[in-house]
Coordinates of C-alpha atoms and ligand atoms in Angstrom, one line a residue:
M810 CA -62.1 -76.3 14.9
Q811 CA -60.6 -74.1 17.6
R812 CA -61.9 -70.6 18.1
L813 CA -60.6 -67.6 20.0
Y814 CA -63.5 -68.1 22.4
D815 CA -61.8 -71.4 23.5
I816 CA -58.5 -70.0 24.6
S817 CA -57.4 -67.6 27.4
W818 CA -55.6 -64.4 26.3
E819 CA -52.6 -65.5 28.4
K820 CA -52.4 -68.9 26.7
Y821 CA -53.0 -67.4 23.3
Q822 CA -50.1 -65.0 23.7
T823 CA -47.6 -67.8 24.3
L824 CA -48.4 -69.3 20.8
S825 CA -46.3 -68.7 17.7
L826 CA -48.1 -66.9 14.8
E827 CA -48.5 -70.2 13.0
E828 CA -50.1 -71.7 16.1
K829 CA -52.4 -68.7 16.6
S830 CA -53.6 -68.9 13.0
V831 CA -55.6 -72.0 13.8
Y832 CA -57.8 -69.9 16.1
L833 CA -58.5 -67.3 13.4
M834 CA -59.8 -69.5 10.5
Q835 CA -63.2 -70.9 9.6
D836 CA -64.0 -74.6 9.0
D837 CA -63.2 -74.5 5.3
N838 CA -59.9 -72.7 6.0
S839 CA -61.2 -69.3 5.0
P840 CA -60.1 -66.5 7.3
Y841 CA -62.5 -65.3 9.9
H842 CA -60.2 -62.7 11.3
T843 CA -57.3 -61.5 9.1
L844 CA -54.6 -60.4 11.5
F845 CA -51.2 -61.5 10.0
A846 CA -49.6 -63.0 7.0
Q847 CA -48.9 -66.3 8.7
Q848 CA -52.6 -67.3 8.3
F849 CA -52.2 -67.7 4.5
D850 CA -50.6 -70.6 2.7
A851 CA -50.2 -71.1 -1.0
Q852 CA -53.5 -72.9 -1.4
L853 CA -55.5 -70.2 0.3
L854 CA -53.6 -67.5 -1.6
G855 CA -54.5 -69.3 -4.8
R856 CA -58.1 -69.5 -3.8
L857 CA -58.2 -65.8 -3.1
A858 CA -56.5 -64.9 -6.4
L859 CA -59.0 -67.1 -8.3
L860 CA -61.9 -65.4 -6.5
A861 CA -60.5 -62.0 -7.2
N862 CA -60.1 -62.8 -10.9
E863 CA -63.7 -64.0 -11.1
I864 CA -65.0 -61.0 -9.2
R865 CA -63.2 -58.6 -11.5
A866 CA -64.5 -60.4 -14.6
I867 CA -68.1 -60.5 -13.1
G868 CA -67.7 -56.8 -12.3
K869 CA -67.3 -55.8 -16.0
T870 CA -71.1 -56.0 -16.7
R871 CA -74.0 -54.3 -15.2
S872 CA -75.8 -57.5 -14.3
G873 CA -72.6 -58.9 -12.8
T874 CA -72.1 -55.7 -10.8
E875 CA -75.7 -56.1 -9.5
F876 CA -75.1 -59.7 -8.6
L877 CA -72.0 -58.7 -6.6
K878 CA -73.8 -55.9 -4.9
S879 CA -76.4 -58.4 -3.7
M880 CA -73.7 -60.6 -2.1
V881 CA -73.5 -59.1 1.4
S882 CA -76.0 -56.2 1.2
H883 CA -77.3 -57.3 4.6
K884 CA -73.9 -56.5 6.3
R885 CA -72.2 -53.3 7.5
A886 CA -68.5 -52.7 8.0
M887 CA -66.7 -50.2 10.2
L888 CA -63.6 -48.6 8.8
Y889 CA -61.5 -47.6 11.8
F890 CA -58.4 -45.9 10.5
S891 CA -56.6 -44.0 13.2
Q892 CA -53.4 -43.7 11.1
P893 CA -53.1 -41.9 7.8
S894 CA -54.3 -43.9 4.7
S895 CA -55.5 -43.2 1.1
R896 CA -55.2 -46.4 -0.9
T897 CA -55.9 -49.0 1.8
F898 CA -58.9 -47.0 3.1
L899 CA -60.3 -46.3 -0.4
S900 CA -59.7 -49.8 -1.7
F901 CA -61.5 -51.3 1.4
K902 CA -64.3 -48.9 1.0
S903 CA -64.6 -49.7 -2.7
A904 CA -64.4 -53.4 -1.9
C905 CA -67.3 -53.0 0.5
Q906 CA -69.3 -51.0 -2.1
I907 CA -68.7 -53.7 -4.7
L908 CA -70.2 -56.3 -2.4
G909 CA -73.1 -54.0 -1.3
I910 CA -71.8 -53.6 2.2
Q911 CA -72.6 -50.3 3.9
T912 CA -69.7 -48.7 5.7
G913 CA -69.2 -46.4 8.7
E914 CA -65.9 -44.8 9.5
V915 CA -63.7 -43.1 12.1
R916 CA -60.5 -41.6 10.6
D917 CA -59.9 -38.8 13.1
T918 CA -60.0 -39.9 16.7
S919 CA -59.9 -36.2 17.8
I920 CA -63.6 -36.1 16.9
S921 CA -64.5 -39.5 18.3
S922 CA -65.1 -40.4 21.9
E923 CA -61.4 -41.4 22.2
F924 CA -60.9 -37.7 22.6
K925 CA -63.1 -37.8 25.7
G926 CA -60.8 -40.4 27.1
E927 CA -62.6 -43.6 25.9
S928 CA -60.2 -46.5 25.7
K929 CA -59.6 -48.1 22.3
D930 CA -61.0 -51.4 23.6
D931 CA -64.3 -49.6 24.5
S932 CA -64.4 -47.8 21.1
I933 CA -64.0 -51.1 19.3
R934 CA -66.7 -52.8 21.4
T935 CA -68.9 -49.9 20.5
F936 CA -68.3 -50.4 16.7
S937 CA -69.1 -54.1 17.2
S938 CA -72.6 -53.1 18.4
Y939 CA -73.4 -51.4 15.1
F940 CA -71.4 -53.3 12.5
D941 CA -70.7 -56.8 11.3
M942 CA -67.0 -56.4 10.5
I943 CA -64.2 -54.0 11.6
I944 CA -61.4 -53.1 9.2
M945 CA -58.8 -51.3 11.3
R946 CA -55.5 -49.5 10.9
T947 CA -53.8 -48.3 14.1
P948 CA -50.3 -47.3 15.2
E949 CA -50.4 -50.0 18.0
K950 CA -48.9 -53.3 17.1
G951 CA -51.2 -55.7 18.8
L952 CA -54.6 -53.9 18.9
A953 CA -56.3 -55.8 16.0
E954 CA -55.3 -59.1 17.6
R955 CA -56.4 -58.1 21.1
S956 CA -59.7 -56.7 19.7
A957 CA -60.4 -60.0 17.9
W958 CA -59.9 -61.9 21.2
N959 CA -61.9 -59.4 23.2
L960 CA -64.9 -59.4 20.9
S961 CA -64.9 -63.2 20.7
H962 CA -65.8 -63.1 24.4
T963 CA -68.8 -60.8 23.9
E964 CA -72.3 -61.5 22.6
R965 CA -71.3 -59.9 19.2
P966 CA -68.1 -61.5 18.0
I967 CA -67.4 -60.1 14.5
P968 CA -64.5 -60.5 12.1
I969 CA -61.6 -58.1 12.3
I970 CA -59.3 -57.3 9.3
N971 CA -56.0 -55.8 10.1
A972 CA -55.3 -52.9 7.6
G973 CA -51.9 -52.1 9.1
S974 CA -50.8 -52.6 12.7
G975 CA -48.0 -50.1 13.5
P976 CA -44.7 -51.1 12.0
D977 CA -45.5 -54.8 12.5
Q978 CA -47.8 -56.2 9.8
H979 CA -50.0 -55.3 6.8
P980 CA -51.4 -58.6 5.8
T981 CA -53.8 -57.4 3.1
Q982 CA -51.1 -55.3 1.4
A983 CA -49.1 -58.6 1.3
L984 CA -52.1 -60.3 -0.3
L985 CA -52.3 -57.7 -3.0
D986 CA -48.5 -57.9 -3.5
I987 CA -48.7 -61.7 -4.0
Y988 CA -51.7 -61.3 -6.3
T989 CA -49.7 -58.8 -8.4
L990 CA -46.7 -61.2 -8.5
L991 CA -49.0 -64.2 -9.4
R992 CA -50.6 -62.2 -12.3
S993 CA -47.2 -60.8 -13.5
F994 CA -45.6 -64.2 -13.7
E995 CA -48.7 -66.2 -14.7
K996 CA -47.5 -66.7 -18.3
Q997 CA -43.9 -67.2 -17.4
G998 CA -44.2 -70.3 -15.2
G999 CA -45.8 -68.8 -12.2
L1000 CA -44.4 -67.6 -8.9
R1001 CA -41.5 -69.9 -8.4
N1002 CA -37.7 -69.7 -9.0
R1003 CA -37.8 -65.9 -8.7
T1004 CA -35.5 -63.3 -7.2
V1005 CA -37.3 -60.6 -5.3
V1006 CA -35.3 -57.5 -4.2
F1007 CA -36.7 -55.4 -1.3
C1008 CA -35.2 -51.9 -1.1
G1009 CA -35.6 -48.9 1.2
D1010 CA -36.8 -48.8 4.8
L1011 CA -37.0 -52.5 5.5
R1012 CA -36.6 -52.1 9.2
R1013 CA -39.8 -50.2 9.7
G1014 CA -41.8 -51.1 6.6
R1015 CA -44.6 -53.4 7.7
T1016 CA -45.4 -54.4 4.1
V1017 CA -42.0 -55.9 3.7
R1018 CA -42.4 -58.0 6.9
S1019 CA -45.7 -59.4 5.7
L1020 CA -44.8 -60.0 2.1
S1021 CA -41.4 -61.6 2.8
Y1022 CA -43.3 -64.1 5.0
L1023 CA -46.0 -64.8 2.3
L1024 CA -43.3 -65.4 -0.3
T1025 CA -42.0 -68.3 1.8
N1026 CA -45.1 -70.2 0.6
Y1027 CA -43.6 -70.4 -3.0
P1028 CA -40.9 -72.7 -4.2
N1029 CA -37.3 -71.4 -4.7
I1030 CA -37.9 -67.7 -4.1
R1031 CA -34.6 -65.8 -3.3
M1032 CA -34.8 -62.6 -1.5
I1033 CA -32.3 -59.7 -1.5
F1034 CA -32.7 -57.0 1.1
V1035 CA -31.1 -53.7 0.0
A1036 CA -30.9 -50.9 2.5
P1037 CA -28.5 -48.8 4.5
D1038 CA -27.5 -50.5 7.7
E1039 CA -29.7 -48.3 9.8
L1040 CA -32.8 -49.4 7.8
Q1041 CA -31.9 -53.0 7.1
I1042 CA -34.5 -55.8 7.7
M1043 CA -34.9 -57.0 11.3
Q1044 CA -33.3 -60.2 12.5
D1045 CA -36.6 -61.9 13.3
V1046 CA -37.6 -61.9 9.7
L1047 CA -34.2 -63.3 8.6
D1048 CA -34.5 -66.0 11.3
T1049 CA -37.9 -67.0 9.9
L1050 CA -36.4 -67.2 6.4
K1051 CA -33.5 -69.3 7.7
A1052 CA -35.8 -71.7 9.5
K1053 CA -37.8 -72.1 6.3
G1054 CA -34.7 -72.8 4.2
V1055 CA -35.2 -69.6 2.1
E1056 CA -32.2 -68.3 0.4
Y1057 CA -31.5 -64.6 1.1
R1058 CA -28.8 -62.0 1.3
L1059 CA -28.3 -58.4 2.4
S1060 CA -26.8 -55.7 0.2
H1061 CA -26.0 -52.0 0.1
D1062 CA -25.8 -51.9 -3.7
L1063 CA -29.1 -51.7 -5.6
R1064 CA -27.5 -51.2 -9.0
A1065 CA -25.4 -54.4 -8.5
V1066 CA -28.5 -56.6 -7.8
I1067 CA -31.0 -55.2 -10.3
P1068 CA -29.8 -57.5 -13.1
E1069 CA -30.7 -60.5 -11.0
A1070 CA -34.2 -59.3 -10.0
D1071 CA -37.5 -60.6 -11.3
A1072 CA -39.3 -58.1 -9.0
I1073 CA -38.0 -55.0 -7.1
Y1074 CA -40.2 -54.0 -4.2
M1075 CA -39.4 -50.4 -3.3
T1076 CA -40.4 -48.7 -0.1
R1077 CA -40.4 -45.2 1.3
I1078 CA -38.5 -44.0 4.4
Q1079 CA -40.9 -44.5 7.3
D1080 CA -39.8 -41.4 9.2
E1081 CA -43.0 -41.2 11.2
W1082 CA -41.3 -43.8 13.5
D1083 CA -38.2 -41.6 14.1
Q1084 CA -37.2 -41.5 17.7
S1085 CA -35.8 -38.0 17.3
K1086 CA -36.9 -35.4 14.8
G1087 CA -34.9 -35.5 11.5
E1088 CA -33.2 -38.8 12.4
S1089 CA -34.0 -40.5 9.1
A1090 CA -33.0 -37.4 7.1
K1091 CA -29.4 -37.9 8.3
I1092 CA -29.2 -41.4 6.6
D1093 CA -27.7 -41.4 3.2
T1094 CA -30.3 -43.0 1.0
H1095 CA -29.4 -41.6 -2.4
L1096 CA -28.3 -45.0 -3.7
Y1097 CA -31.6 -46.6 -2.9
K1098 CA -33.6 -45.1 -5.7
I1099 CA -34.9 -46.2 -9.1
G1100 CA -34.7 -43.9 -12.1
A1101 CA -34.2 -44.3 -15.9
E1102 CA -30.6 -45.5 -15.4
E1103 CA -31.5 -48.3 -13.0
M1104 CA -34.3 -49.3 -15.4
K1105 CA -31.7 -50.0 -18.0
L1106 CA -30.2 -52.7 -15.7
L1107 CA -33.6 -54.5 -15.1
S1108 CA -34.5 -57.4 -17.3
P1109 CA -37.2 -56.8 -19.9
R1110 CA -39.6 -59.0 -17.9
G1111 CA -38.7 -57.7 -14.5
I1112 CA -41.2 -55.6 -12.6
I1113 CA -41.1 -52.7 -10.2
M1114 CA -43.5 -52.7 -7.3
H1115 CA -44.2 -50.2 -4.5
P1116 CA -47.0 -50.3 -1.8
L1117 CA -47.2 -46.5 -2.2
P1118 CA -47.2 -43.7 -1.2
R1119 CA -43.8 -42.9 -2.8
R1120 CA -41.5 -40.0 -2.2
D1121 CA -38.6 -39.9 -4.6
E1122 CA -37.4 -43.5 -4.4
I1123 CA -39.0 -44.1 -7.8
S1124 CA -38.6 -41.3 -10.3
T1125 CA -41.8 -40.3 -12.1
D1126 CA -40.0 -41.1 -15.5
V1127 CA -40.4 -44.7 -14.6
D1128 CA -44.2 -44.5 -14.4
N1129 CA -45.0 -45.2 -18.1
D1130 CA -42.5 -48.1 -18.4
P1131 CA -44.5 -51.3 -18.9
R1132 CA -42.4 -52.8 -16.1
A1133 CA -43.7 -50.3 -13.6
M1134 CA -46.4 -52.3 -11.8
Y1135 CA -47.3 -50.1 -8.9
W1136 CA -50.4 -48.5 -10.3
R1137 CA -51.8 -51.9 -11.4
Q1138 CA -50.7 -53.3 -8.0
M1139 CA -52.8 -50.7 -6.3
R1140 CA -55.9 -51.6 -8.3
N1141 CA -55.3 -55.3 -7.6
G1142 CA -55.6 -54.3 -4.0
M1143 CA -59.3 -53.5 -4.4
W1144 CA -60.0 -56.8 -6.1
I1145 CA -58.1 -59.0 -3.6
R1146 CA -59.7 -57.1 -0.7
T1147 CA -63.1 -57.7 -2.2
A1148 CA -62.3 -61.4 -2.5
L1149 CA -61.1 -61.5 1.1
I1150 CA -64.3 -59.9 2.4
A1151 CA -66.4 -62.1 0.2
M1152 CA -64.6 -65.2 1.5
T1153 CA -64.8 -64.0 5.1
F1154 CA -68.6 -63.7 4.7
G1155 CA -68.9 -67.1 3.1
C1156 CA -69.7 -66.0 -0.5
E1157 CA -66.9 -67.9 -2.3
K1158 CA -69.1 -70.8 -3.6
R1159 CA -71.9 -68.5 -4.8
I1160 CA -69.4 -66.4 -6.8
H1161 CA -67.8 -69.5 -8.4
E1162 CA -71.3 -70.8 -9.4
Y1163 CA -72.2 -67.4 -10.9
F1164 CA -68.9 -67.3 -12.8
R1165 CA -69.3 -70.8 -14.1
S1166 CA -72.8 -70.3 -15.3
N1167 CA -72.2 -66.9 -16.9
Y1168 CA -68.6 -67.0 -18.4
Ligands
LIG202 C1 -48.0 -48.7 3.2 C2 -48.3 -48.7 4.7 O1 -49.3 -48.1 5.2 O2 -47.6 -49.5 5.4 N1 -49.0 -48.0 2.5 C3 -50.1 -48.7 2.0 O3 -50.9 -49.2 2.8 N2 -50.2 -48.9 0.7 C4 -46.7 -48.3 2.9 C5 -46.2 -46.9 3.4 O4 -46.9 -46.2 4.1 O5 -45.1 -46.6 3.1

């Protein structure tokens, strides 16, 4: 097994994401670091979904909850979130609580030593002195990856989970999105032969980048990217889909594609990345929204997803429609993140054993 310790940073950077993945996994193909979606294949995604299902079943009883709490009660995790977050932060924190992990957090770097001029690399090395895992969200694209490499060359190498790296990737959001799709289509033949529509700010939405990649692990998934030209998906994502033989097309017309959709993945305008103030507001986005009229066009078994937070791209009238999946999707995030952390710390087998002997 190759480890980050075995490769120079210069050499590592020349590798493709698939090649880099080899350095981030444990011997049993569980992730050690979780940095990008390319680390997960259908088999690993299935393992995580199964583990999440078992954890949520075990968590329904007091004795099960106590068992889960004893899983990793000897570990501590640092939540380093220097970008805004509600769901991802809270679901990771809850996931840690479920497994008995104590957490520390930095959410506002203006009250950390970064304010005194400490480099992010030094801050992260500091966290590694006190904690056994770092879960991090930052505006910089490559910081989680660089930190994983840096720490692997110290006396305290600890796992890093990327909870959102700038506009680049959000691998654990993609895990919860896949988990939601797997559960939604479980009784209808599974996640295969489906059409997934992505709509909104596809250019700067990191969740779309990560999820569109994960979907390439499943057979015959068609993707339709619906956005105004200024916000359309980036060419590198399309090149990857092409190389993997995935069928896709681009569109400007949400209403026209809704009848074909098994799942519609809505996203908000990511205007925090605007180069000049008010730039996004000038883009006409009124056709890229879901309301009661659009829901009439969606098949009775179709689902609406959203990583949240939303603005007005999904009207609140849709919230109580059984096809609105975004609230359940959010809760799925807590369970799949619990499964990921449990797997990272080598608890998969013990959870299966407990499940088998109690359910
Ligand atoms: C997403 C993100 O941070 O990329 N939110 C989340 O983690 N659920 C989506 C967004 O902010 O639009």
